[in-house]
Coordinates of C-alpha atoms and ligand atoms in Angstrom, one line a residue:
X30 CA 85.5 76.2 26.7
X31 CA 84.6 76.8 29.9
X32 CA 84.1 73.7 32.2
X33 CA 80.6 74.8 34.2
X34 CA 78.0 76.8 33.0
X35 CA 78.2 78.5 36.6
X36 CA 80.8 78.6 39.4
X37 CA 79.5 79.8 42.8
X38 CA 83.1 80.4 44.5
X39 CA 84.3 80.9 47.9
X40 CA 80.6 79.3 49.7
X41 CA 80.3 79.0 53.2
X42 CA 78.3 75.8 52.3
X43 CA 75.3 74.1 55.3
X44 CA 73.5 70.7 54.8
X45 CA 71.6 69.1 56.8
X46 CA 74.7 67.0 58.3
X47 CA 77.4 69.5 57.7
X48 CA 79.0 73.2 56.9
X49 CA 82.1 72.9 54.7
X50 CA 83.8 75.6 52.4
X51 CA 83.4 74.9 48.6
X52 CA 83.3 75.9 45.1
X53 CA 80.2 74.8 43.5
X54 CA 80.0 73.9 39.8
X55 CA 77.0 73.7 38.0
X56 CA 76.2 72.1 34.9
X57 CA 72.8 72.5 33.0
X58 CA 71.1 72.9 35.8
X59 CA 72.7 70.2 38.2
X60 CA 75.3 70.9 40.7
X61 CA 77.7 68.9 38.6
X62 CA 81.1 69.3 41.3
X63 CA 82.2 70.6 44.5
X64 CA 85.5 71.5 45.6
X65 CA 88.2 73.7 46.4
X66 CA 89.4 75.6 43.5
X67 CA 87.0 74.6 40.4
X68 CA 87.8 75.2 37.1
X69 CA 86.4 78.2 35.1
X70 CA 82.5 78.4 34.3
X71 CA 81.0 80.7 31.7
X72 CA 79.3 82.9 34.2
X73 CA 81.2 83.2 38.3
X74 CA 79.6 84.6 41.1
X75 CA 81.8 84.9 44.4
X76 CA 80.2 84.0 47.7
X77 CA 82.7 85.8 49.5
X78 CA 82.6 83.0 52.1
X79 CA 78.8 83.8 52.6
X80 CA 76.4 81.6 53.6
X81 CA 75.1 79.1 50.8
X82 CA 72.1 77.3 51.4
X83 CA 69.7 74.6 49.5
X84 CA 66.6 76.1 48.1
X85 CA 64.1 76.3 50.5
X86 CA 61.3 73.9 49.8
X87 CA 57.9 75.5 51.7
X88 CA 55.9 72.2 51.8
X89 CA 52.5 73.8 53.3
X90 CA 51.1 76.6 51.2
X91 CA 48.0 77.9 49.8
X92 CA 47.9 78.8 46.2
X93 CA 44.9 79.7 43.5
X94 CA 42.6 77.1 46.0
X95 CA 39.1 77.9 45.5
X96 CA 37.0 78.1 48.4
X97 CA 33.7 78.3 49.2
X98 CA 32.9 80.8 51.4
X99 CA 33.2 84.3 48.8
X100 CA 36.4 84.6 49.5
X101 CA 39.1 84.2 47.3
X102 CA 43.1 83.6 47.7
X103 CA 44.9 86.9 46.8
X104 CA 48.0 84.4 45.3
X105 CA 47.9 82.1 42.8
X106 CA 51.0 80.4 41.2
X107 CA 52.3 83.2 39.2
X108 CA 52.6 85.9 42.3
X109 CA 52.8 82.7 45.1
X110 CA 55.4 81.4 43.8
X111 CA 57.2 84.6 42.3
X112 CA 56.9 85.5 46.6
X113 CA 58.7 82.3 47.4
X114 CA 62.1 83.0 45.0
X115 CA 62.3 86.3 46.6
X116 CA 62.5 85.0 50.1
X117 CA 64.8 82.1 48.9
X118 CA 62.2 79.1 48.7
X119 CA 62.9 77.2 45.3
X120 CA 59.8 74.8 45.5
X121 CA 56.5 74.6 47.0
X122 CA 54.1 72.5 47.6
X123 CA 50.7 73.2 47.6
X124 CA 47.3 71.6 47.7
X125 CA 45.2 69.7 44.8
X126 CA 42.0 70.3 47.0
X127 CA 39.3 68.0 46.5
X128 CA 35.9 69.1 46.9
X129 CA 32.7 67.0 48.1
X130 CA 31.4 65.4 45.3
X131 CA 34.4 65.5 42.8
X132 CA 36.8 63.3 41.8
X133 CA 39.9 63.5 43.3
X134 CA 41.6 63.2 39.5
X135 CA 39.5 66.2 38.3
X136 CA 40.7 68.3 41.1
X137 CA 44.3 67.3 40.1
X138 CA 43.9 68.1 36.6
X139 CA 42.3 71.9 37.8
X140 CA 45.1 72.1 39.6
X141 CA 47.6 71.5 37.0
X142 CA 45.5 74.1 35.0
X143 CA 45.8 77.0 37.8
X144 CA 49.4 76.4 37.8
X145 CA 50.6 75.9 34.1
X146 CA 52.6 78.8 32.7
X147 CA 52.6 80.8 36.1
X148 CA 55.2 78.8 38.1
X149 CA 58.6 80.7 38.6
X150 CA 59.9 78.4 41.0
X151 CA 59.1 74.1 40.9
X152 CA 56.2 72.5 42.8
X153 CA 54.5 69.4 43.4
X154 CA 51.3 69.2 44.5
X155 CA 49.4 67.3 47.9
X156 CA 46.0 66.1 47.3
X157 CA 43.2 66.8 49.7
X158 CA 40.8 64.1 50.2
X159 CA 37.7 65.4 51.4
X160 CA 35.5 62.9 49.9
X161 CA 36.7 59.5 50.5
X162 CA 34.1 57.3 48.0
X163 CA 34.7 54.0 47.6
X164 CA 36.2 55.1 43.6
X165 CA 38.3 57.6 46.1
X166 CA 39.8 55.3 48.3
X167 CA 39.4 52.0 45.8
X168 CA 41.0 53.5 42.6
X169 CA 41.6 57.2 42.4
X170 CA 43.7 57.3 45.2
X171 CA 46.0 54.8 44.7
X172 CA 46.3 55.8 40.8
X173 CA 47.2 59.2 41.7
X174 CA 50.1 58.2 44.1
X175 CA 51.5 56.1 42.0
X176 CA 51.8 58.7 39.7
X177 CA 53.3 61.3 42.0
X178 CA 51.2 62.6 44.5
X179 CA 52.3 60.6 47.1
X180 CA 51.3 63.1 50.2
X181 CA 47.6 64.2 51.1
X182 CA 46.2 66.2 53.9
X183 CA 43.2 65.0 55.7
X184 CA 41.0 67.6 58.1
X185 CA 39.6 66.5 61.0
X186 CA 37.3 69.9 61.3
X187 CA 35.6 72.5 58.3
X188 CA 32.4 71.7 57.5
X189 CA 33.8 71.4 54.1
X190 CA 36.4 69.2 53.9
X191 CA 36.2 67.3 57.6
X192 CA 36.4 63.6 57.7
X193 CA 34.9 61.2 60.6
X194 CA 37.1 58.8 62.1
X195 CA 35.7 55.7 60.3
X196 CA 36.9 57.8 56.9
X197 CA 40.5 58.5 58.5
X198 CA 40.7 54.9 59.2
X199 CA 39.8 53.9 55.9
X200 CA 42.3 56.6 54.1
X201 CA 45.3 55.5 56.2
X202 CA 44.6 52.0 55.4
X203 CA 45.2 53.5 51.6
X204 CA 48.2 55.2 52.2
X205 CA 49.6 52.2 54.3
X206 CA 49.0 50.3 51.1
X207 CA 50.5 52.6 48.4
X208 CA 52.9 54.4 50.7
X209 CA 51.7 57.7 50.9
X210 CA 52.3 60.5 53.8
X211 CA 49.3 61.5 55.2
X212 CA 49.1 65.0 56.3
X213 CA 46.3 65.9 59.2
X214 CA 44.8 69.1 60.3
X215 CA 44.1 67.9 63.9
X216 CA 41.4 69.7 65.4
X217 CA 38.4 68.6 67.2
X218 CA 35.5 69.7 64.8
X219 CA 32.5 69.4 67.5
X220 CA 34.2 71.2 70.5
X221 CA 35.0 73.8 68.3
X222 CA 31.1 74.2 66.3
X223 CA 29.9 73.8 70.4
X224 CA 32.2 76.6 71.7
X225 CA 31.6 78.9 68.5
X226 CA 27.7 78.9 69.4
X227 CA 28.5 79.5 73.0
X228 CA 30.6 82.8 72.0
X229 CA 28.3 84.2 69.2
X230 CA 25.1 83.8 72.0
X231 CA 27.4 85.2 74.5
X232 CA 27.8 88.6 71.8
X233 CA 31.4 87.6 71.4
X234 CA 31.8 88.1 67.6
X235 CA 35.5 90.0 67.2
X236 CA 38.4 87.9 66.0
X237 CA 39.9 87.5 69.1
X238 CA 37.4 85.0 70.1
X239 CA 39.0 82.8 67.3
X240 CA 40.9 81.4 69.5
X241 CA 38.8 80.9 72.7
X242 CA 37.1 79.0 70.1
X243 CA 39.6 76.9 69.2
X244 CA 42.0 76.1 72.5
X245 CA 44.5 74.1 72.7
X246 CA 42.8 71.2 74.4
X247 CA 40.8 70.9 71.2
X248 CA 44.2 70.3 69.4
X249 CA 45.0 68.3 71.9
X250 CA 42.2 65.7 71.8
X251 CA 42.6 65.5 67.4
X252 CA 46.4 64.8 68.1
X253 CA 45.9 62.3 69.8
X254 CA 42.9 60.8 68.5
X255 CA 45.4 61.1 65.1
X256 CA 48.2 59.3 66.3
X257 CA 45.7 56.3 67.8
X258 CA 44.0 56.3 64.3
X259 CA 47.8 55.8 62.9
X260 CA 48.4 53.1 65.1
X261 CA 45.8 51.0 64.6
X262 CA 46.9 51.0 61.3
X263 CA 50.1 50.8 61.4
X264 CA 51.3 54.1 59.6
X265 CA 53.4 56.8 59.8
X266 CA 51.6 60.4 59.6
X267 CA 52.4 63.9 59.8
X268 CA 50.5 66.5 62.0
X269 CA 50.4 69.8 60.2
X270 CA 51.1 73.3 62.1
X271 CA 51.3 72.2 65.4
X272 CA 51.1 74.9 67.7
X273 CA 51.6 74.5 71.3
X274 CA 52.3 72.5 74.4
X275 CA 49.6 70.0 74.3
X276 CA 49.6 69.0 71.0
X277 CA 53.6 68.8 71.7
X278 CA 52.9 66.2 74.5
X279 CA 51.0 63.9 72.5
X280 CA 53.6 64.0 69.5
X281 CA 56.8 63.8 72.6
X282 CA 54.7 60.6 73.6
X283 CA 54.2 58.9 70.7
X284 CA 57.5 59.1 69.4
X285 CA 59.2 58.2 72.7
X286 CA 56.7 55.0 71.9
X287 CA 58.3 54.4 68.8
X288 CA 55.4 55.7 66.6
X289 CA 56.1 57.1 63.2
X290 CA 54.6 60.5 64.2
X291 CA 55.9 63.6 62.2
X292 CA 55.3 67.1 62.8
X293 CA 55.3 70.2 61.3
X294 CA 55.2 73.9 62.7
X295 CA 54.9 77.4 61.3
X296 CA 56.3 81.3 61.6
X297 CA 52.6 81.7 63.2
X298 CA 53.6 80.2 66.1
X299 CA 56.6 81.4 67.3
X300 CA 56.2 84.9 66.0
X301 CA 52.4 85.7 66.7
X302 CA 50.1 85.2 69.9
X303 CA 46.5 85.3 70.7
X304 CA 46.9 88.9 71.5
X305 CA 47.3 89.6 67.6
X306 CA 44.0 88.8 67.1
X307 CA 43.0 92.1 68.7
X308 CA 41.3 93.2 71.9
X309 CA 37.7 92.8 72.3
X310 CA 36.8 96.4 70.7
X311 CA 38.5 95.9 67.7
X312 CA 36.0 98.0 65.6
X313 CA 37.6 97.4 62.5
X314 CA 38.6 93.9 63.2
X315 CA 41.8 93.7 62.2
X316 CA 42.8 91.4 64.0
X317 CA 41.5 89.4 61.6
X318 CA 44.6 89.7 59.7
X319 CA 46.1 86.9 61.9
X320 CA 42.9 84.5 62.0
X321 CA 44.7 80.8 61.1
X322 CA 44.1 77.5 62.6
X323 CA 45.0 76.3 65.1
X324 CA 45.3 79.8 66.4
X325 CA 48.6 81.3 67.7
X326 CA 48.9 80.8 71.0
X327 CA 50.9 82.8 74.1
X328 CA 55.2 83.3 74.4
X329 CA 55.2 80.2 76.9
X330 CA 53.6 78.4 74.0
X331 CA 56.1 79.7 71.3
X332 CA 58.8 78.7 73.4
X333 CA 57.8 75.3 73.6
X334 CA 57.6 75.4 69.8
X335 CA 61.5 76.5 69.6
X336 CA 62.4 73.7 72.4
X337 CA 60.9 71.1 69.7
X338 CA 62.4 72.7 66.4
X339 CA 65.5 72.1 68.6
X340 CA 64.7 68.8 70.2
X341 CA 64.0 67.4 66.9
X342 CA 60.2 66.6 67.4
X343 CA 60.1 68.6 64.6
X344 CA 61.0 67.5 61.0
X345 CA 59.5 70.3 59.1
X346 CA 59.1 74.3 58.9
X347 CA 56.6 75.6 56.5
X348 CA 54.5 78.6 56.2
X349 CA 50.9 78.1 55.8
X350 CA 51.0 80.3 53.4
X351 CA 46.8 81.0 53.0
X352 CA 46.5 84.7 51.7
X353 CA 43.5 86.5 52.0
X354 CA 43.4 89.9 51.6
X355 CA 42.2 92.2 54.8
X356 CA 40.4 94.7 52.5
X357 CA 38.1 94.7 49.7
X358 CA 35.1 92.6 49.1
X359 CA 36.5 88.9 48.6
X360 CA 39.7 88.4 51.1
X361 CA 39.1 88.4 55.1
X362 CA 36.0 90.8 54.4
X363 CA 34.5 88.3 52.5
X364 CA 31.1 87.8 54.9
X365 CA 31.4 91.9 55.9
X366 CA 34.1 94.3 57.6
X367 CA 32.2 93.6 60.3
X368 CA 31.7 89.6 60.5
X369 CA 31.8 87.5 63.2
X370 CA 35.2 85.4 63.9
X371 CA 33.9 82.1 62.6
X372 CA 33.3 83.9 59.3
X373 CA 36.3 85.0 58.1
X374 CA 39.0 83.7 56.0
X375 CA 41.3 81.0 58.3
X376 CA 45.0 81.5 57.1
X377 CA 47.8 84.1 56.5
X378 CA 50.5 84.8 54.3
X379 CA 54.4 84.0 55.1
X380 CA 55.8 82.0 52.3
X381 CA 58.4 85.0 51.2
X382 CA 59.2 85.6 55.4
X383 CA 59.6 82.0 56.6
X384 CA 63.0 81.7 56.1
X385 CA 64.4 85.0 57.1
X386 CA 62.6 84.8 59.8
X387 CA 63.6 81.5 60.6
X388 CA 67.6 81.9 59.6
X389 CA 67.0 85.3 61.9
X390 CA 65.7 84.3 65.0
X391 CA 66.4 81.0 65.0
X392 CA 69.8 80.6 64.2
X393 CA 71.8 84.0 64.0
X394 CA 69.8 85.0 66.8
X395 CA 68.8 81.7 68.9
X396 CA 68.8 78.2 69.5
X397 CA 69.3 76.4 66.2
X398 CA 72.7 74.8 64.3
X399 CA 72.4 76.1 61.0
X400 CA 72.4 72.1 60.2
X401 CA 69.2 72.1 61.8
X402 CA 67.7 75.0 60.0
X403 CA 68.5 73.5 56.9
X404 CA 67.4 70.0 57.7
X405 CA 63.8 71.7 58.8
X406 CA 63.1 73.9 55.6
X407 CA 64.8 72.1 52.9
X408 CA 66.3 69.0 53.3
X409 CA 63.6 67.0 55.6
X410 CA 60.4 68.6 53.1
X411 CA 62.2 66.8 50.4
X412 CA 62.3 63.9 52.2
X413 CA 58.9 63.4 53.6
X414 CA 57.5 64.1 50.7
X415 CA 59.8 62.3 48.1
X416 CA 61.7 64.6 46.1
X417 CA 65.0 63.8 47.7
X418 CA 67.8 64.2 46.2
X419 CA 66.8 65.9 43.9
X420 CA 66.0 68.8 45.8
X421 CA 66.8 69.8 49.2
X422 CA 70.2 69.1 49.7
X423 CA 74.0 70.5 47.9
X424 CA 75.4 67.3 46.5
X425 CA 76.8 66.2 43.3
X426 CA 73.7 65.4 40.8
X427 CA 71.2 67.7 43.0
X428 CA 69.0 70.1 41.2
X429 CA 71.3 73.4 41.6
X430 CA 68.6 75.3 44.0
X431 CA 70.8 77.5 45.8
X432 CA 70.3 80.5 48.0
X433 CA 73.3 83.3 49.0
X434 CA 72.4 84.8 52.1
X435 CA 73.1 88.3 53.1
X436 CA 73.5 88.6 56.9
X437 CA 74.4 91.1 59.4
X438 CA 71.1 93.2 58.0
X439 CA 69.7 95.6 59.7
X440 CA 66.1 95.5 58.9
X441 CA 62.7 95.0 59.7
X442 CA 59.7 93.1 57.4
X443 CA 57.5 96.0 55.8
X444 CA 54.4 94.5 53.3
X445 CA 55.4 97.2 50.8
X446 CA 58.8 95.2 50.5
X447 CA 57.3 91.8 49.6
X448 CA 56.0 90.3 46.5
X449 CA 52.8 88.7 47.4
X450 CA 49.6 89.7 46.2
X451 CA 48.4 90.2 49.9
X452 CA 47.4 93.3 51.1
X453 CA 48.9 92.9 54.6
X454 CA 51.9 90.6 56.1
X455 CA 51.3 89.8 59.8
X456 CA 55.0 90.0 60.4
X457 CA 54.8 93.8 59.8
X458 CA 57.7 95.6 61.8
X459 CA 59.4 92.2 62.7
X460 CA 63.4 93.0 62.8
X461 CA 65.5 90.2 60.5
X462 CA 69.0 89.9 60.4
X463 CA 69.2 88.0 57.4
X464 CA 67.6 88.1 53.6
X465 CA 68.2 86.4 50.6
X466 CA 71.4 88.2 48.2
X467 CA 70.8 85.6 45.4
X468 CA 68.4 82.6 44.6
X469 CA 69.1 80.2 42.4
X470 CA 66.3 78.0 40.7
X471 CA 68.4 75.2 38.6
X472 CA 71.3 76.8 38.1
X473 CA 68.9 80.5 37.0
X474 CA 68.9 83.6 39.0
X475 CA 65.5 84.2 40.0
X476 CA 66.1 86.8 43.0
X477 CA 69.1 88.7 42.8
X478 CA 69.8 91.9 44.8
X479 CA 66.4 93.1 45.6
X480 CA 65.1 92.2 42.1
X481 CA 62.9 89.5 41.0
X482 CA 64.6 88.0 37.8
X483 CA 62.8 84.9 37.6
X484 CA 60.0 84.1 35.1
X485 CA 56.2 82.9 34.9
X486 CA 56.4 79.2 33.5
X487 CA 60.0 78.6 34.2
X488 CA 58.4 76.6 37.4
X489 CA 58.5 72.6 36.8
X490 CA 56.1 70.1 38.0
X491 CA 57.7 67.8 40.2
X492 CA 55.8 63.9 40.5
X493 CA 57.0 62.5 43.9
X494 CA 58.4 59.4 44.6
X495 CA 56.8 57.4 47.5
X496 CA 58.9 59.0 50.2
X497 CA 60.7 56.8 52.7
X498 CA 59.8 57.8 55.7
X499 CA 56.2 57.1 55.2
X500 CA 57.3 53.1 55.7
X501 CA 55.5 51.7 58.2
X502 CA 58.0 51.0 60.8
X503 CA 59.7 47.3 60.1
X504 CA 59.5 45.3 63.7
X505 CA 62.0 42.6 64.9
X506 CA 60.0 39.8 65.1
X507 CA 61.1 37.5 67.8
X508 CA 58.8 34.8 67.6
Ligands
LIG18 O1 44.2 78.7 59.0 C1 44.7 78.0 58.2 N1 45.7 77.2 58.6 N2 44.4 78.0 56.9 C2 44.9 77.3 55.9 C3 44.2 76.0 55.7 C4 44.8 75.0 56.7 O2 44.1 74.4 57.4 O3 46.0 74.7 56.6
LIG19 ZN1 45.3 72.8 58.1
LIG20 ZN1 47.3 75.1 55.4

């Protein structure tokens, strides 16, 4: 009988501390042994002294989350998530998205609904909190993290889902308690409804006014005003898809204080600028296609965002992935092919191009240890957001999520080659260097040569622990 179930030999193997050459044996599911020259497994596939990387875990994306605006999200779970295996990201997280006047427990339990049977690759789920009652914030909440959704994202603009500061205050002071990581969309919601009126009056409806309606100074000020919120009460948060220098400056700051301040950033922002958001006679207003908040911003902007993936201000990668469709009737169209910028559809798709382009530009091609790159799109995700160690590293006893890279490609990202229900990828014509051979969810072959192999329920829930580094900080009392 053979002693593994699977044998990946020969891997060129990168965690987030360190590249070594192994055999991996694998054992219902689990990566049950590493070392040099393993005993036989019932199945072998030879790495050929390719890379072999954890899963990638894509801790920021969109799926099957209704909104309210007409529009509706071209992915849900079963083509979301079949789009993650195929660009080597083994589990995602997206969003249990409260809306105003329901309980947070009934949007969970949707949730659950929207994914059940679709899944091909494991999730977990963030809460939103968009309506922070006193049931929210006294019972709900803390039920709901002790039973594994111990992450939520708070927004400090949308109409929808904003919250004032006095309701920040009070859902920190909730996660401080019950140690949850709090996730904030920092934007300053009243400079940017001021600044919208301004354009529309002015006649400046096409998407490229987006972003003069949203600058950076209005990330700026929610940054800030987030990390001050934080400290008052004395808990670490997370800023979501940071995009430029400013909002880099407040985050540099208040971890040189000491703060527990983590950051995430996206593809958006080091592959896109404002100028993709079209010129000002953009008749048919595609420039839509790359409408997301905050907006991209300009190269010397993406460059500071590869300084701080490489500095380390940084902890986490995701995608965003928001997909709306550019044509028919209920995607960025929604409000009319000819709406004005603050009526379309915020967010893009990316959750099957994050990592190539990542892997790509960022390490074959640029400044990042491969360490690094796995540290920011597997191993740190797992960490913030409590599912390490059982995901996001190679280690004895680790979920066997494993990705074989092919590299030295020649090739550039085409829509028509992804597996998204999107119409559109805003990455179109972007050369990658590197793709996914083979991705393995548990030990299965879910992407394997250009092939999706994986299947619709396959996909596990995943309840998070309380993750560690959403302790507030412990001080040396001298006194
Ligand atoms: O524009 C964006 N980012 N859309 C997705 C929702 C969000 O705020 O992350
Ligand atoms: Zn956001
Ligand atoms: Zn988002």
């Amino acid at each position: 009988m053979a002693a593994f179930d699977l044998v990946i030999r020969n891997a060129r193997c990168a965690t987030a501390a360190d590249t070594f050459n192994a055999d991996i044996g694998i054992i219902q599911g689990r990566i049950a042994a590493l070392g040099l020259d393993l005993a036989g497994g019932a199945e072998e596939i030879d790495a050929a002294g390719r890379w072999v990387l954890p899963g990638g875990i894509d801790a920021h994306v969109h799926f099957d989350q209704p909104t309210n605006d007409g529009s509706r999200m071209a992915d849900d779970f079963l083509t979301g998530t079949r789009s993650a295996a195929c660009g080597g990201t083994t589990t995602v997280i997206p969003f249990a998205c409260q809306q105003k006047g329901q309980s947070l427990r009934a949007a969970v339990e949707d949730y659950h609904l929207r994914a059940e049977g679709k899944a091909s690759v494991d999730y977990a789920f963030h809460l939103i909190v968009a309506d922070p009652t006193d049931n929210v914030l006294d019972v709900e909440l803390p039920a709901l993290i002790r039973e594994g959704y111990s992450s939520f994202k708070i927004y400090m603009t949308y109409d929808d889902l904003k919250l004032n500061d006095r309701q920040i205050i009070d859902v920190l002071a909730v996660a401080r308690a019950e140690g949850a990581m709090v996730m904030i969309h920092a934007e300053n919601t009243d400079c940017i409804s001021w600044l919208t009126e301004r354009l529309l009056k002015q006649g400046k409806t096409a998407p490229r006014y987006h972003a003069q309606s949203r600058p950076m100074l209005v990330e700026r000020e929610a940054t800030h005003r987030a990390i001050a919120l934080s400290e008052l009460v004395d808990v670490p948060i997370l800023i979501v898809h940071v995009s430029g220098r400013e909002a880099v400056e407040q985050i540099r700051w208040a971890q040189g204080q000491g703060l527990r301040i983590y950051a995430e950033t996206c593809p958006q922002y080091l592959f896109l600028t404002a100028e993709d958001l079209g010129l000002e006679d953009d008749e048919h207003n595609h420039g839509a296609k790359c409408i997301c908040s905050p907006p991209p911003r300009d190269k010397a902007n993406q460059q500071v965002i590869w300084d701080g993936l490489e500095s380390g201000l940084f902890q986490v990668f995701s995608s965003d992935h928001a997909p709306f469709c550019f044509d028919g009737p209920d995607g960025k169209k929604a409000a009319g092919a000819d709406a004005s910028f603050d009526k379309i559809p915020n967010g893009i798709p990316g959750v099957e191009t994050r990592l190539p382009l990542l892997f790509s530009h960022g390490v074959l091609n640029g400044p990042l240890e491969m360490s690094q790159f796995v540290a920011l799109t597997a191993t740190n995700p797992a960490k913030t957001y409590g599912l390490y160690p059982r995901k996001g590293s190679i280690a004895v006893g680790a979920d066997a999520d494993l990705v074989i890279w092919d590299t030295g490609l020649e090739r550039t990202i085409k829509n028509t080659d992804l597996h998204h229900a999107v119409d559109y990828t805003p990455y179109e014509g972007i050369a990658v260097s590197a793709w996914p051979a083979i991705t393995l969810l548990r030990g299965e072959i879910v992407w394997r040569d250009g092939e999706f192999t994986g299947q619709a329920g396959k996909g596990q829930f995943l309840p998070c622990d309380l993750p560690t580094p959403a302790h507030p900080k412990t001080r040396k009392d001298n006194s």
